[in-house]
Every structure is written in structure tokens, then in C-alpha cells.
Short mmCIF file of C-alpha atoms in Angstrom, two decimals:
data_model
loop_
_atom_site.label_atom_id
_atom_site.label_comp_id
_atom_site.label_asym_id
_atom_site.label_seq_id
_atom_site.Cartn_x
_atom_site.Cartn_y
_atom_site.Cartn_z
CA MET S 7 0.02 -0.11 -0.13
CA ASN S 8 1.21 3.38 -1.11
CA ARG S 9 1.26 6.32 1.17
CA GLN S 10 -1.68 8.03 -0.51
CA ASP S 11 -3.69 4.80 -0.43
CA GLU S 12 -2.86 4.79 3.66
CA GLU S 13 -4.13 8.81 4.03
CA ASP S 14 -7.23 7.70 1.99
CA ARG S 15 -7.74 4.83 4.42
CA LEU S 16 -7.46 7.06 7.47
CA GLU S 17 -9.55 9.65 5.95
CA ARG S 18 -12.48 7.13 5.42
CA LYS S 19 -11.98 5.68 8.90
CA ARG S 20 -11.87 9.20 10.27
CA ILE S 21 -14.99 9.90 8.29
CA ALA S 22 -16.94 6.80 9.51
CA GLU S 23 -16.08 7.54 13.04
CA LEU S 24 -17.46 11.12 12.90
CA ALA S 25 -20.49 9.37 11.31
CA ASP S 26 -20.96 7.46 14.22
CA GLN S 27 -20.70 10.58 16.34
CA TRP S 28 -23.46 11.99 14.35
CA ARG S 29 -25.58 9.16 14.26
CA SER S 30 -25.66 9.56 18.08
CA LEU S 31 -26.31 13.01 18.23
CA ALA S 32 -28.96 12.76 15.44
CA GLY S 33 -30.57 9.70 17.15
CA ALA S 34 -31.13 11.70 20.37
CA LEU S 35 -33.17 14.72 19.00
CA PRO S 36 -36.78 14.36 19.16
CA PHE S 37 -39.30 14.90 16.24
CA TRP S 38 -40.81 18.06 16.39
CA THR S 39 -43.44 20.24 14.90
CA GLN S 40 -43.37 23.94 13.68
CA GLU S 41 -46.08 26.34 14.67
CA ARG S 42 -46.60 29.84 13.93
CA ASP S 43 -47.68 32.23 16.58
CA GLY S 44 -48.08 35.67 15.48
CA ASP S 45 -44.43 36.86 14.59
CA GLU S 46 -42.98 33.75 16.37
CA ILE S 47 -42.25 30.39 15.19
CA VAL S 48 -42.51 27.62 17.74
CA LEU S 49 -41.14 24.21 17.98
CA ARG S 50 -42.52 21.64 19.99
CA ASN S 51 -41.62 17.94 20.89
CA GLN S 52 -44.07 16.16 18.51
CA PHE S 53 -45.16 13.58 20.77
CA GLY S 54 -45.23 15.33 23.92
CA ASP S 55 -46.16 18.78 23.13
CA GLU S 56 -43.39 20.10 25.15
CA LEU S 57 -41.69 23.55 24.27
CA LEU S 58 -38.33 23.26 22.47
CA VAL S 59 -37.63 26.84 21.41
CA THR S 60 -39.33 29.90 20.22
CA LEU S 61 -37.94 31.67 17.37
CA HIS S 62 -38.61 35.37 16.69
CA GLY S 63 -37.06 38.30 14.96
CA ARG S 64 -35.76 39.01 11.59
CA TRP S 65 -34.20 35.51 10.90
CA ALA S 66 -36.83 33.42 12.56
CA GLN S 67 -38.22 32.15 9.39
CA HIS S 68 -34.71 31.48 8.10
CA PHE S 69 -33.90 29.35 11.28
CA ALA S 70 -37.01 27.47 11.03
CA GLN S 71 -36.30 26.47 7.63
CA TYR S 72 -33.09 25.60 8.22
CA LEU S 73 -33.97 23.34 11.40
CA GLY S 74 -36.68 21.86 9.17
CA SER S 75 -34.14 20.58 6.90
CA LEU S 76 -32.00 19.17 9.50
CA GLN S 77 -34.66 17.39 11.35
CA LYS S 78 -34.06 13.75 12.98
CA THR S 79 -34.62 11.98 9.73
CA ALA S 80 -32.23 14.03 7.92
CA GLY S 81 -29.76 13.95 10.67
CA CYS S 82 -30.04 10.16 10.81
CA ALA S 83 -29.65 10.25 6.84
CA LEU S 84 -26.39 12.25 6.97
CA ALA S 85 -24.96 9.88 9.22
CA GLU S 86 -25.55 6.97 7.14
CA LEU S 87 -24.19 8.98 4.21
CA LEU S 88 -21.19 9.71 6.01
CA TRP S 89 -20.72 6.25 7.01
CA THR S 90 -20.97 4.82 3.48
CA ILE S 91 -18.46 7.61 2.35
CA GLY S 92 -16.22 6.36 5.07
CA GLY S 93 -15.66 2.88 3.54
CA HIS S 94 -18.85 0.98 3.96
CA GLY S 95 -20.04 1.35 0.13
CA ASP S 96 -19.63 1.90 -3.21
CA SER S 97 -20.19 5.19 -5.27
CA VAL S 98 -23.83 3.80 -6.55
CA GLN S 99 -24.67 3.42 -2.60
CA ILE S 100 -22.94 7.00 -2.12
CA ARG S 101 -25.19 8.74 -4.73
CA ARG S 102 -28.46 7.01 -3.50
CA GLN S 103 -28.16 8.09 0.15
CA ALA S 104 -27.03 11.50 -0.87
CA ARG S 105 -30.47 11.80 -2.87
CA GLU S 106 -32.31 10.28 0.19
CA LEU S 107 -30.60 12.94 2.43
CA LEU S 108 -31.56 15.55 -0.19
CA ARG S 109 -35.25 14.44 0.03
CA ALA S 110 -35.07 14.11 3.84
CA MET S 111 -34.02 17.72 3.80
CA LEU S 112 -36.95 18.81 1.42
CA LEU S 113 -34.43 19.85 -1.16
CA GLU S 114 -35.50 17.34 -3.45
CA GLU S 115 -38.91 16.10 -4.58
CA PRO S 116 -39.57 12.41 -3.70
CA ARG S 117 -39.75 10.32 -7.22
CA PRO S 118 -42.38 7.50 -7.53
CA PRO S 119 -41.16 4.05 -7.14
CA GLY S 120 -39.30 2.78 -10.15
CA ARG S 121 -38.63 6.29 -11.33
CA GLN S 122 -34.84 6.78 -10.15
CA ARG S 123 -32.49 8.90 -11.65
#
């Protein structure tokens, strides 16, 4: 194994380790809902109605959109993509998981079954 191969292997290993950390972090998050209350946006635990955060001010809508794209499902999808990039899959799996992440983040419309790119 040459030096570049060893550096690549170590980098993939580090990415996989970070994927485990991200999986743990994302897995611990609750699912939440967003509600508008006047000028404020309220995020609540979906299953307990517990208040998580109240967003207000000029950037509230942008923060709400950002947090909505990084909800628990997208966080777990990101961890799986990082794990695959970290040496546990091939380029086909990486592309498939990247599309799944984009869909989970609501950045790409879901496709009907059997109509993949």
C-alpha cells in the first residue's frame, strides 16, 4: 500500500468515526413540529407537546427553514451517508444515500417508485 492509499484509508476511517458521532447526536433528537404564533415560530416536541424553542425576529423564518431541513430523519440520513463515504459502500450507494438525504431535507421532491435517476 502506498502513502496516498494509507492516507485515504485513514481519512475514510475518520469520516466513519464522525458518522458514528453524528448518528448518536441525531438519534437523540426528538421529532418536532413548527407552529406560527404571530411573529414567532414555535418548535414543539411532536409527541409530548413540550416547548423546544421559540424563534422570533428578522431571521426566525430562515432559522425555522434551516432547522426543518436538519430534522431527526435528515440527521440520521446524513450519518448513513457519511458512514458509506467512510469506506462502507460504493459510489452507487453514496449517490443513492445522497439523494435520500436531499429528499429528507426537503431539497428534492420524492420520486415515484421505479423512477430513479
